[in-house]
Amino acid sequence: MCRWLLLLLWALLAGSAAGGSGQTYPHRTLLDTEGKYWLSWGRRDSRLAFRLEVRTAGYVGLGFSPTGAMAAADIVVGGVAQGRPYLQDYFTNENRELTKDAQQDYHLEYAMENSTHTVIEFTRDLQTCDRNDMTITESTVRVIWAYHHEDVGEDGPKYHGSNRGTKSLRLLNPEKNNVLSPATPYFDLVNQNVPIPNKDTTYWCQMFKIPVFQEKHHVIKVQPVIQKGHESLVHHILLYQCDSNFNDSVLDFGHECYHPNMPDAFYTCQTVFFAWAIGGEDFFYPPHVGLSLGTPLDPQYVLLEVHYDNPTYREGLIDNSGLRLFHTTDIRKYDAGVIEAGLWVSRFHTIPPGMPEFLSEGHCTLECLEEALEAEKPSGIHVFAVLLHAHLAGRGIKLRHFRRGKEMKLIAYDDNFDFNFQEFQYLKEERTILPGDNLITECHYNTKDRTWMTWGGLGTRNEMCLSYILYYPRINLARCSSILDIMEQLHFIGVKEIYRPVTTWPFIIKSPKQYKNLSFMDAMNKFKWTEKEGLSFNKLVLGLPVTVRCSRADNAEWSIQGMAALPPAVERPHRAEPSGCTSPSPSLHGTRSLRLLAGLAVLGRVLSSVHWPS
């Protein structure tokens, strides 16, 4: 009996959309907004298994795209036509022209169709070595989907019309086996009727008092509470630990963050307690780790900072979003901590316009880690999850790990960074950080569509380069980051002298004449940037000394704070491991991928000529 008939008989025994091959899929998500298209998936060694459940009697399609559009996509189409199941591997070029792939890399495992639904299950290798397929890694994957009420005909799939969409996912995130009892207690830290201004970026701060516990509790799950309809408005949420020497009057009102009139009490909230970003789901702590509450070391007051992204300047918006914390008295073995690592957010982080590829680095230095770990935990700390964070120009982020000068395996990475999808990456294996280690947050940007400088800052068109590192056991280290020297950057464009003492911000340039009485930001924008100049500037900034930020969780500082340090002598940018394919296989047949590879190659050649300090 032929394979397709066996598959169909198997399906008919199931008899409903809930039927299946019996395989389990640890991950499941709804792709559309109407409840018609469900995707389930799970890893099986070097393969990925998928299940599609779609309300249609025609074809269903799933694909992987560099941008979330149809161009240069890797696509599979399947269904059941006249009782016969089918599955076909396609790809598109830059012009969105659909072609059947000569190398069919998707393998049908199960198919069924009833009066309402089509269900298909299939597998494919993570790395097919087919130039028309996308390699699936731990990076963000922009999944595209479509369906039609008719099956695929002799001329291929008919146009799907509006039955399509895209969603960013991390397909290789480890399985989460956490199921909480419905009786698990929780409390909410949620804003109440916050008026959102009609401007593109707003940071809103509200202080909350943690419930008073008579004994130690562990937070074991954090759930985003996002007001319905505001899923794209609430971009990220940070929860900070504050001083405990307040009365409850500080709870009476919220205020725009980083505003001159922000209440003084808010400035004591410096230690990140938890972080969530757009696209992130519920966060479960590992079974042996919890976030401690109720002890003298734990916060009594916290500050909820919400970043609202309103690029269309909508008016009259009122928001009630925040976080829900589930907790237990069944104490786990370790207390969790958070370290903010990377590049200190400031205007001294500069990215020229018109650059297809620009590399920035934030350093968590050996000196900072050594001082904190030797004092607190000489045997090291163990990392179990990382949130990589940048803004609109971000294209890729890596958290690099070095031990006494030797590079270890990447702790976390995302080569397809999506500003609108930022969630914690659970590590498949915990990573230990020891005294003598150092970390580099490596961020890749594209400013090809910009005509002005991009600055480090809070706005969505400003940039960040950060890693939020979740680890245990908790130590007294909140930030491990670096700041670039701005004067050396200004020397590159020809600035000779600034007015001193500095009494204004941004500070003002004194000479040469072409920049006289301009702010340093205006001078950088006046400079005639070309791609060649941008590459030379990138080479310069990556070799500049940095100022160390090394902050304690109690708002004090380690003695290494403010020290100048040279960047370590490492290969730049990070070189990916070989694919293992015997013939060259660009990640996706596309000129886009080739352009990116070419840009990295040029940047690598330029940076390799730097005489890095030893």
Coordinates of C-alpha atoms in Angstrom, one line a residue:
M1 CA 0.0 0.0 0.0
C2 CA 1.5 3.4 -1.0
R3 CA 2.6 5.9 1.7
W4 CA 0.0 8.5 0.9
L5 CA -2.9 6.0 1.4
L6 CA -1.5 5.0 4.8
L7 CA -1.3 8.6 5.8
L8 CA -4.9 9.2 4.7
L9 CA -6.3 6.2 6.5
W10 CA -4.5 7.3 9.6
A11 CA -6.1 10.7 9.3
L12 CA -9.6 9.3 8.7
L13 CA -9.4 7.3 11.9
A14 CA -8.8 10.6 13.8
G15 CA -11.9 12.1 12.2
S16 CA -11.6 15.7 13.5
A17 CA -9.3 18.7 13.5
A18 CA -8.0 17.5 16.9
G19 CA -6.8 14.3 15.3
G20 CA -3.1 13.6 14.6
S21 CA -0.3 11.2 14.3
G22 CA 0.1 10.9 18.1
Q23 CA 3.3 12.9 18.1
T24 CA 3.6 15.6 20.8
Y25 CA 4.5 19.2 20.1
P26 CA 5.8 21.3 23.1
H27 CA 5.1 24.6 21.4
R28 CA 1.8 25.9 20.1
T29 CA 0.7 29.4 18.9
L30 CA -2.1 31.0 17.0
L31 CA -0.8 32.8 13.9
D32 CA -3.9 34.7 12.8
T33 CA -6.3 37.0 14.8
E34 CA -9.5 35.0 14.0
G35 CA -8.5 31.6 15.5
K36 CA -8.3 29.9 12.1
Y37 CA -4.6 29.0 11.8
W38 CA -2.7 27.2 14.6
L39 CA 1.0 26.2 14.5
S40 CA 2.5 23.6 16.7
W41 CA 6.2 22.5 16.6
G42 CA 9.0 20.8 18.4
R43 CA 12.6 19.7 18.0
R44 CA 13.6 16.1 17.2
D45 CA 17.4 15.9 17.3
S46 CA 18.6 17.7 14.1
R47 CA 15.0 18.0 12.7
L48 CA 12.1 20.2 13.4
A49 CA 8.6 18.8 13.4
F50 CA 5.5 21.0 12.6
R51 CA 1.7 20.6 12.8
L52 CA -0.6 23.0 11.0
E53 CA -4.3 23.1 11.9
V54 CA -6.2 25.4 9.6
R55 CA -9.9 26.1 9.0
T56 CA -9.9 25.5 5.3
A57 CA -10.6 22.7 2.8
G58 CA -7.9 24.0 0.5
Y59 CA -4.1 24.4 0.7
V60 CA -2.2 25.6 3.7
G61 CA 1.2 27.3 3.5
L62 CA 4.0 28.0 5.9
G63 CA 7.3 29.8 5.3
F64 CA 10.4 31.4 6.7
S65 CA 11.4 34.8 5.5
P66 CA 14.3 37.2 6.1
T67 CA 11.9 40.2 6.5
G68 CA 8.4 38.8 7.1
A69 CA 7.5 39.4 3.5
M70 CA 7.1 37.0 0.6
A71 CA 10.5 38.0 -1.0
A72 CA 13.4 35.5 -0.7
A73 CA 11.3 33.1 1.4
D74 CA 11.5 29.3 2.1
I75 CA 7.9 28.0 1.8
V76 CA 6.1 24.7 2.2
V77 CA 2.5 24.1 0.9
G78 CA 0.3 21.1 1.7
G79 CA -3.2 19.8 1.9
V80 CA -5.5 17.0 0.9
A81 CA -6.9 17.0 -2.7
Q82 CA -9.5 14.5 -3.7
G83 CA -8.6 12.3 -0.8
R84 CA -4.9 12.4 -1.6
P85 CA -2.4 14.2 0.7
Y86 CA 0.4 16.4 -0.8
L87 CA 3.3 18.5 0.5
Q88 CA 5.5 20.6 -1.7
D89 CA 8.7 22.6 -1.1
Y90 CA 8.9 26.0 -2.8
F91 CA 11.0 29.2 -2.6
T92 CA 10.6 32.8 -3.8
N93 CA 13.2 35.2 -5.3
E94 CA 13.6 38.9 -4.5
N95 CA 10.6 39.6 -6.9
R96 CA 8.3 37.2 -4.9
E97 CA 8.2 34.8 -7.8
L98 CA 7.3 31.3 -6.6
T99 CA 9.3 28.3 -7.8
K100 CA 9.1 24.6 -6.8
D101 CA 12.4 23.6 -5.2
A102 CA 14.3 20.8 -7.0
Q103 CA 15.4 19.6 -3.6
Q104 CA 12.3 18.6 -1.6
D105 CA 13.4 18.9 2.0
Y106 CA 10.0 18.8 3.8
H107 CA 8.7 15.3 4.7
L108 CA 5.0 14.6 5.2
E109 CA 4.2 12.6 8.3
Y110 CA 0.4 12.9 8.5
A111 CA -2.5 14.6 6.7
M112 CA -6.2 14.8 7.2
E113 CA -9.2 16.9 6.0
N114 CA -12.7 17.1 7.2
S115 CA -15.6 19.4 6.6
T116 CA -14.0 22.3 8.4
H117 CA -10.2 21.8 8.8
T118 CA -7.1 20.7 7.1
V119 CA -4.3 19.2 9.4
I120 CA -0.9 18.3 8.2
E121 CA 2.3 17.2 10.1
F122 CA 5.7 17.3 8.6
T123 CA 9.4 17.5 9.4
R124 CA 12.6 19.1 8.0
D125 CA 16.2 19.3 8.9
L126 CA 17.4 22.4 10.7
Q127 CA 20.3 22.6 8.1
T128 CA 19.3 21.2 4.7
C129 CA 22.4 22.5 2.8
D130 CA 20.0 23.7 0.1
R131 CA 20.7 27.2 -1.0
N132 CA 16.9 27.8 -1.4
D133 CA 16.1 26.8 2.2
M134 CA 16.6 28.9 5.3
T135 CA 18.8 27.4 8.1
I136 CA 16.9 27.3 11.3
T137 CA 18.9 28.4 14.3
E138 CA 18.3 29.9 17.8
S139 CA 17.8 33.3 16.2
T140 CA 14.4 34.9 15.6
V141 CA 12.5 33.4 12.7
R142 CA 10.0 35.5 10.8
V143 CA 7.3 32.9 10.0
I144 CA 4.9 33.6 7.2
W145 CA 1.6 31.8 6.7
A146 CA -1.2 31.6 4.2
Y147 CA -4.1 29.5 3.1
H148 CA -6.7 29.2 0.4
H149 CA -10.1 27.5 0.0
E150 CA -8.9 25.6 -3.1
D151 CA -6.1 23.1 -3.3
V152 CA -2.9 23.4 -5.3
G153 CA -3.6 22.9 -9.0
E154 CA -1.4 22.1 -12.0
D155 CA -0.2 25.7 -12.1
G156 CA 0.8 25.8 -8.5
P157 CA -0.9 27.6 -5.5
K158 CA -3.5 30.3 -6.3
Y159 CA -2.9 33.7 -4.7
H160 CA -4.1 33.6 -1.1
G161 CA -5.5 37.1 -1.0
S162 CA -5.9 38.5 2.6
N163 CA -5.5 35.0 4.1
R164 CA -1.9 35.6 5.1
G165 CA 0.3 37.0 7.7
T166 CA 3.6 36.9 9.6
K167 CA 4.8 36.3 13.1
S168 CA 8.2 36.3 14.6
L169 CA 9.1 33.2 16.7
R170 CA 12.0 31.5 18.3
L171 CA 11.6 28.0 17.0
L172 CA 14.5 26.5 19.0
N173 CA 13.6 27.9 22.4
P174 CA 13.8 24.9 24.9
E175 CA 10.6 23.3 26.0
K176 CA 8.9 24.8 29.0
N177 CA 7.4 22.1 31.2
N178 CA 6.0 24.5 33.8
V179 CA 2.3 24.1 34.8
L180 CA 1.2 26.1 37.8
S181 CA -1.7 25.2 40.0
P182 CA -4.7 27.5 39.3
A183 CA -4.6 28.3 43.0
T184 CA -1.1 29.7 42.8
P185 CA -1.3 33.2 44.4
Y186 CA -0.3 36.3 42.5
F187 CA -0.3 40.1 42.7
D188 CA -0.4 42.7 40.0
L189 CA 1.9 45.7 39.3
V190 CA -0.3 47.4 36.7
N191 CA -0.6 51.0 35.6
Q192 CA -4.0 52.7 36.1
N193 CA -5.4 54.9 33.4
V194 CA -2.1 56.3 32.1
P195 CA -2.7 59.0 29.4
I196 CA -0.3 58.3 26.5
P197 CA 0.9 61.5 24.8
N198 CA 0.6 61.8 21.0
K199 CA 4.3 61.5 20.5
D200 CA 6.4 58.6 19.3
T201 CA 8.2 57.6 22.5
T202 CA 7.0 57.9 26.1
Y203 CA 8.5 56.3 29.2
W204 CA 6.1 56.1 32.1
C205 CA 7.2 55.4 35.7
Q206 CA 4.9 54.3 38.6
M207 CA 6.1 53.1 42.0
F208 CA 4.4 50.2 43.7
K209 CA 4.7 48.6 47.2
I210 CA 5.4 44.9 47.2
P211 CA 2.8 43.0 49.4
V212 CA 4.1 42.5 53.0
F213 CA 5.0 38.8 53.5
Q214 CA 5.6 37.2 56.9
E215 CA 8.1 34.8 55.4
K216 CA 10.2 34.4 52.3
H217 CA 8.4 33.9 49.0
H218 CA 9.7 33.0 45.6
V219 CA 8.3 34.5 42.4
I220 CA 8.1 31.5 40.0
K221 CA 6.3 33.1 37.0
V222 CA 6.0 36.6 35.6
Q223 CA 3.1 37.3 33.2
P224 CA 2.7 40.4 31.0
V225 CA -0.7 42.1 31.5
I226 CA -1.1 44.0 28.3
Q227 CA -4.3 45.9 27.7
K228 CA -6.2 44.5 24.8
G229 CA -5.6 46.4 21.7
H230 CA -2.3 47.9 23.0
E231 CA -0.1 44.9 22.1
S232 CA 2.0 47.1 19.7
L233 CA 1.8 50.2 22.0
V234 CA 3.6 48.7 25.0
H235 CA 7.1 48.0 23.8
H236 CA 8.9 47.0 26.9
I237 CA 8.6 47.0 30.7
L238 CA 11.4 47.2 33.3
L239 CA 10.9 46.5 37.0
Y240 CA 13.4 48.2 39.2
Q241 CA 14.2 47.7 42.9
C242 CA 14.0 51.0 44.9
D243 CA 15.2 52.2 48.3
S244 CA 13.1 51.0 51.2
N245 CA 13.2 54.3 53.2
F246 CA 9.9 55.7 52.0
N247 CA 6.4 56.1 53.1
D248 CA 3.4 55.2 51.0
S249 CA 3.0 58.8 49.7
V250 CA 5.4 57.9 46.8
L251 CA 2.7 55.6 45.6
D252 CA 0.1 58.3 44.9
F253 CA 1.0 59.1 41.3
G254 CA 3.0 58.1 38.3
H255 CA 5.1 60.4 36.2
E256 CA 6.9 60.5 32.9
C257 CA 10.3 59.0 33.4
Y258 CA 13.6 60.9 33.0
H259 CA 11.7 64.2 33.2
P260 CA 13.1 67.1 35.1
N261 CA 10.1 67.1 37.4
M262 CA 10.2 63.3 38.1
P263 CA 9.9 62.7 41.8
D264 CA 13.2 62.3 43.7
A265 CA 12.2 58.9 45.0
F266 CA 12.2 57.5 41.5
Y267 CA 15.9 58.2 41.2
T268 CA 16.7 55.6 43.9
C269 CA 15.3 52.8 41.6
Q270 CA 18.4 51.7 39.8
T271 CA 18.6 47.9 40.0
V272 CA 16.7 46.0 37.3
F273 CA 14.5 43.4 39.0
F274 CA 12.8 42.0 35.9
A275 CA 12.6 42.8 32.2
W276 CA 9.9 42.1 29.5
A277 CA 9.8 43.2 25.9
I278 CA 7.2 43.1 23.1
G279 CA 6.4 39.7 21.8
G280 CA 7.5 38.0 25.0
E281 CA 5.3 35.5 26.7
D282 CA 4.9 34.3 30.3
F283 CA 8.3 33.8 31.9
F284 CA 8.8 30.7 34.1
Y285 CA 11.8 30.5 36.4
P286 CA 13.6 27.1 36.3
P287 CA 12.4 24.6 38.9
H288 CA 15.5 25.2 41.1
V289 CA 15.4 29.1 40.9
G290 CA 13.0 31.8 42.2
L291 CA 12.9 35.6 42.5
S292 CA 13.1 36.3 46.2
L293 CA 10.6 38.5 48.1
G294 CA 10.0 39.0 51.8
T295 CA 13.6 39.1 53.2
P296 CA 15.6 42.2 54.2
L297 CA 17.6 42.0 51.0
D298 CA 14.5 42.1 48.9
P299 CA 12.6 45.2 47.6
Q300 CA 9.7 46.7 49.5
Y301 CA 9.1 49.3 46.7
V302 CA 9.6 48.8 43.0
L303 CA 9.3 51.1 40.0
L304 CA 7.5 49.9 36.9
E305 CA 8.9 51.6 33.8
V306 CA 6.8 51.2 30.6
H307 CA 8.1 52.2 27.2
Y308 CA 5.2 53.2 25.0
D309 CA 5.8 53.3 21.2
N310 CA 3.3 55.5 19.4
P311 CA 4.9 56.2 15.9
T312 CA 1.6 57.3 14.4
Y313 CA 1.0 59.8 17.2
R314 CA -2.4 58.4 18.1
E315 CA -4.4 60.6 20.5
G316 CA -6.6 59.9 23.5
L317 CA -4.9 56.6 24.4
I318 CA -5.4 55.4 28.0
D319 CA -3.4 52.4 29.2
N320 CA -3.7 49.9 32.0
S321 CA -0.8 47.5 31.4
G322 CA 1.9 46.0 33.6
L323 CA 3.1 42.7 35.1
R324 CA 1.5 39.8 37.2
L325 CA 3.8 38.0 39.6
F326 CA 3.0 34.4 40.7
H327 CA 4.7 33.4 44.0
T328 CA 5.0 30.5 46.4
T329 CA 6.2 29.7 49.9
D330 CA 7.7 26.5 48.6
I331 CA 11.2 27.9 48.5
R332 CA 13.5 26.8 45.7
K333 CA 17.2 26.2 46.1
Y334 CA 18.5 29.4 44.6
D335 CA 17.6 33.1 44.4
A336 CA 17.7 34.6 40.9
G337 CA 19.5 37.8 40.0
V338 CA 19.6 40.1 37.0
I339 CA 22.7 41.8 35.5
E340 CA 22.3 44.6 32.9
A341 CA 25.3 44.2 30.6
G342 CA 26.3 46.1 27.4
L343 CA 26.7 49.6 26.3
W344 CA 25.6 52.3 28.8
V345 CA 22.7 54.2 27.2
S346 CA 24.0 57.6 26.3
R347 CA 24.5 60.1 23.4
F348 CA 28.1 58.9 23.4
H349 CA 26.9 55.8 21.5
T350 CA 27.0 57.1 17.9
I351 CA 26.1 55.4 14.6
P352 CA 26.7 57.2 11.3
P353 CA 23.9 57.4 8.7
G354 CA 23.9 55.4 5.5
M355 CA 25.6 52.3 6.9
P356 CA 24.5 48.9 5.7
E357 CA 26.5 47.4 8.6
F358 CA 27.8 49.1 11.8
L359 CA 29.2 47.3 14.8
S360 CA 28.9 48.5 18.4
E361 CA 30.2 46.8 21.6
G362 CA 29.4 47.0 25.2
H363 CA 31.9 45.6 27.7
C364 CA 31.2 43.8 30.9
T365 CA 34.9 43.9 31.9
L366 CA 37.1 41.3 33.5
E367 CA 37.9 43.8 36.3
C368 CA 34.2 44.4 37.2
L369 CA 33.2 40.7 37.2
E370 CA 36.4 39.8 39.1
E371 CA 35.8 42.3 41.9
A372 CA 32.1 41.4 42.3
L373 CA 32.5 37.6 42.0
E374 CA 35.6 37.4 44.2
A375 CA 33.7 39.3 46.9
E376 CA 30.4 37.6 46.5
K377 CA 30.7 34.2 44.8
P378 CA 34.2 33.0 43.8
S379 CA 32.8 29.7 42.5
G380 CA 30.8 31.7 39.9
I381 CA 27.3 32.3 38.9
H382 CA 25.1 30.3 36.5
V383 CA 23.2 32.0 33.6
F384 CA 19.8 30.4 32.6
A385 CA 18.2 33.1 30.3
V386 CA 19.1 36.2 28.4
L387 CA 17.1 39.1 26.9
L388 CA 19.0 40.8 24.1
H389 CA 17.8 44.4 23.5
A390 CA 18.2 47.1 20.8
H391 CA 15.9 49.4 18.9
L392 CA 14.8 50.0 15.2
A393 CA 18.2 50.0 13.6
G394 CA 19.2 46.7 15.3
R395 CA 19.8 43.7 13.0
G396 CA 21.7 41.3 15.2
I397 CA 23.0 40.9 18.8
K398 CA 25.4 38.5 20.3
L399 CA 26.5 37.9 23.9
R400 CA 30.1 36.8 23.7
H401 CA 31.9 35.1 26.6
F402 CA 35.7 35.0 27.2
R403 CA 37.7 33.2 29.9
R404 CA 41.1 34.6 30.5
G405 CA 41.4 35.7 26.9
K406 CA 40.0 32.6 25.2
E407 CA 36.5 32.8 23.6
M408 CA 33.9 30.4 24.8
K409 CA 30.7 29.4 23.0
L410 CA 28.2 32.3 22.6
I411 CA 25.9 32.6 25.6
A412 CA 23.1 33.9 23.4
Y413 CA 22.6 35.4 20.0
D414 CA 20.0 36.6 17.5
D415 CA 21.2 37.2 13.9
N416 CA 17.7 38.2 12.8
F417 CA 16.8 40.7 15.5
D418 CA 13.2 42.0 15.3
F419 CA 12.4 45.2 17.2
N420 CA 8.8 44.0 17.6
F421 CA 9.7 40.6 19.1
Q422 CA 12.0 40.6 22.0
E423 CA 11.8 37.8 24.6
F424 CA 14.0 36.0 27.0
Q425 CA 16.1 33.2 25.4
Y426 CA 16.1 30.2 27.7
L427 CA 19.5 28.6 27.5
K428 CA 19.5 24.9 26.6
E429 CA 22.5 24.5 29.0
E430 CA 23.3 26.9 31.9
R431 CA 26.5 28.8 31.5
T432 CA 28.9 29.5 34.4
I433 CA 30.6 32.9 34.7
L434 CA 33.8 32.9 36.8
P435 CA 36.2 35.5 38.1
G436 CA 38.6 36.2 35.2
D437 CA 35.8 36.1 32.6
N438 CA 34.6 39.0 30.5
L439 CA 31.5 39.5 28.3
I440 CA 30.9 41.6 25.2
T441 CA 27.5 42.5 23.9
E442 CA 28.0 42.8 20.1
C443 CA 25.3 44.7 18.3
H444 CA 24.9 45.0 14.5
Y445 CA 23.0 48.0 13.0
N446 CA 21.7 49.1 9.6
T447 CA 21.2 52.8 9.1
K448 CA 21.1 52.7 5.3
D449 CA 17.7 54.5 5.3
R450 CA 18.9 57.4 7.6
T451 CA 20.4 60.7 6.7
W452 CA 21.2 61.8 10.2
M453 CA 23.3 60.4 13.1
T454 CA 21.7 57.7 15.3
W455 CA 22.4 58.3 19.0
G456 CA 22.2 56.1 22.0
G457 CA 19.1 57.0 23.9
L458 CA 15.6 56.0 25.0
G459 CA 13.6 56.8 21.8
T460 CA 12.8 54.0 19.4
R461 CA 14.9 55.8 16.7
N462 CA 17.7 56.1 19.2
E463 CA 19.7 52.9 19.9
M464 CA 20.6 50.6 22.7
C465 CA 23.0 47.6 22.9
L466 CA 22.1 45.6 26.0
S467 CA 21.9 42.1 27.5
Y468 CA 19.7 41.4 30.5
I469 CA 21.3 38.3 32.1
L470 CA 19.2 36.1 34.4
Y471 CA 21.4 34.0 36.7
Y472 CA 21.8 32.4 40.2
P473 CA 22.8 32.6 42.9
R474 CA 22.1 36.3 43.4
I475 CA 25.1 38.6 44.0
N476 CA 25.4 42.3 44.6
L477 CA 26.0 43.3 41.0
A478 CA 23.3 45.2 39.0
R479 CA 25.1 46.7 36.0
C480 CA 28.3 45.7 34.2
S481 CA 28.7 47.9 31.2
S482 CA 30.9 50.5 29.4
I483 CA 30.7 54.0 28.0
L484 CA 32.7 55.3 24.9
D485 CA 35.0 58.3 25.0
I486 CA 33.2 61.1 23.0
M487 CA 36.2 63.4 22.5
E488 CA 38.1 60.8 20.5
Q489 CA 35.0 60.4 18.3
L490 CA 34.8 64.1 17.8
H491 CA 38.5 64.2 16.8
F492 CA 37.6 61.9 13.9
I493 CA 35.4 64.7 12.3
G494 CA 38.1 67.3 13.0
V495 CA 36.9 68.9 16.3
K496 CA 39.9 70.4 18.1
E497 CA 38.5 72.2 21.2
I498 CA 35.2 72.5 23.2
Y499 CA 34.2 75.2 25.6
R500 CA 35.2 74.5 29.2
P501 CA 33.9 74.3 31.8
V502 CA 31.0 72.4 30.3
T503 CA 27.9 74.3 31.3
T504 CA 25.4 73.1 28.7
W505 CA 24.1 69.8 27.3
P506 CA 24.9 68.9 24.6
F507 CA 28.2 70.7 25.1
I508 CA 29.4 73.3 22.6
I509 CA 32.4 73.2 20.2
K510 CA 34.9 76.0 20.2
S511 CA 37.1 75.1 17.2
P512 CA 37.6 74.7 14.3
K513 CA 35.6 77.4 12.7
Q514 CA 33.3 75.1 10.7
Y515 CA 31.9 73.7 13.9
K516 CA 32.2 76.8 16.2
N517 CA 29.3 77.2 18.6
L518 CA 27.6 74.1 17.4
S519 CA 26.7 71.3 19.8
F520 CA 28.7 68.1 19.4
M521 CA 25.5 66.5 18.0
D522 CA 25.0 69.2 15.4
A523 CA 28.7 68.9 14.4
M524 CA 28.5 65.1 14.0
N525 CA 25.4 65.7 11.8
K526 CA 27.2 68.4 9.8
F527 CA 30.1 66.1 8.9
K528 CA 29.7 64.6 5.4
W529 CA 29.4 60.9 6.1
T530 CA 30.1 58.3 3.4
E531 CA 30.1 54.6 3.8
K532 CA 33.9 54.6 3.6
E533 CA 34.1 57.3 6.3
G534 CA 31.6 55.2 8.4
L535 CA 33.8 52.1 8.1
S536 CA 36.8 54.1 9.2
F537 CA 34.8 55.5 12.1
N538 CA 33.7 52.1 13.1
K539 CA 37.3 50.9 13.2
L540 CA 38.2 53.9 15.4
V541 CA 35.4 53.5 18.0
L542 CA 36.0 49.7 18.5
G543 CA 39.5 50.4 19.5
L544 CA 38.8 53.3 21.9
P545 CA 39.3 53.0 25.7
V546 CA 36.0 52.6 27.6
T547 CA 34.8 53.8 31.0
V548 CA 33.7 51.0 33.2
R549 CA 30.2 51.0 34.8
C550 CA 30.2 48.5 37.7
S551 CA 27.1 49.1 40.0
R552 CA 25.9 47.2 43.0
A553 CA 22.3 46.2 43.6
D554 CA 22.1 48.4 46.6
N555 CA 22.7 51.5 44.5
A556 CA 26.4 51.7 45.5
E557 CA 29.3 51.1 43.2
W558 CA 32.2 48.7 43.1
S559 CA 35.6 50.3 43.3
I560 CA 36.3 49.6 39.7
Q561 CA 33.5 52.0 38.7
G562 CA 34.7 54.9 36.5
M563 CA 38.0 53.2 35.6
A564 CA 39.3 53.5 32.0
A565 CA 39.9 50.1 30.3
L566 CA 41.1 49.1 26.9
P567 CA 38.9 46.8 24.8
P568 CA 40.2 43.2 24.8
A569 CA 42.1 41.9 21.8
V570 CA 39.5 39.7 20.1
E571 CA 38.4 38.8 16.6
R572 CA 35.8 41.4 15.4
P573 CA 33.1 40.7 14.5
H574 CA 32.3 37.3 16.0
R575 CA 32.8 34.6 13.4
A576 CA 30.0 32.1 13.0
E577 CA 30.8 28.4 13.2
P578 CA 31.0 26.6 9.8
S579 CA 27.7 25.3 8.5
G580 CA 28.9 21.8 8.0
C581 CA 27.7 21.8 4.3
T582 CA 30.2 20.5 1.7
S583 CA 29.3 23.2 -0.8
P584 CA 28.7 26.9 -0.3
S585 CA 25.1 27.5 0.8
P586 CA 24.0 31.0 1.5
S587 CA 21.3 31.2 4.1
L588 CA 18.6 32.0 1.5
H589 CA 19.2 32.2 -2.3
G590 CA 19.0 35.8 -2.0
T591 CA 20.8 38.8 -2.8
R592 CA 19.7 40.2 0.5
S593 CA 21.7 37.5 2.4
L594 CA 24.6 37.9 0.0
R595 CA 24.6 41.6 0.6
L596 CA 24.6 41.1 4.3
L597 CA 27.5 38.6 4.1
A598 CA 29.4 40.9 1.8
G599 CA 28.9 43.8 4.3
L600 CA 30.1 41.7 7.2
A601 CA 33.1 40.6 5.1
V602 CA 34.0 44.2 4.3
L603 CA 33.6 45.2 8.0
G604 CA 35.7 42.3 9.1
R605 CA 38.5 43.2 6.7
V606 CA 38.5 46.8 7.9
L607 CA 38.4 45.8 11.6
S608 CA 41.1 43.2 11.2
S609 CA 43.5 45.9 10.3
V610 CA 43.1 47.5 13.7
H611 CA 46.1 47.1 16.0
W612 CA 44.1 46.0 19.0
P613 CA 45.8 46.7 22.4
S614 CA 47.0 43.6 24.1

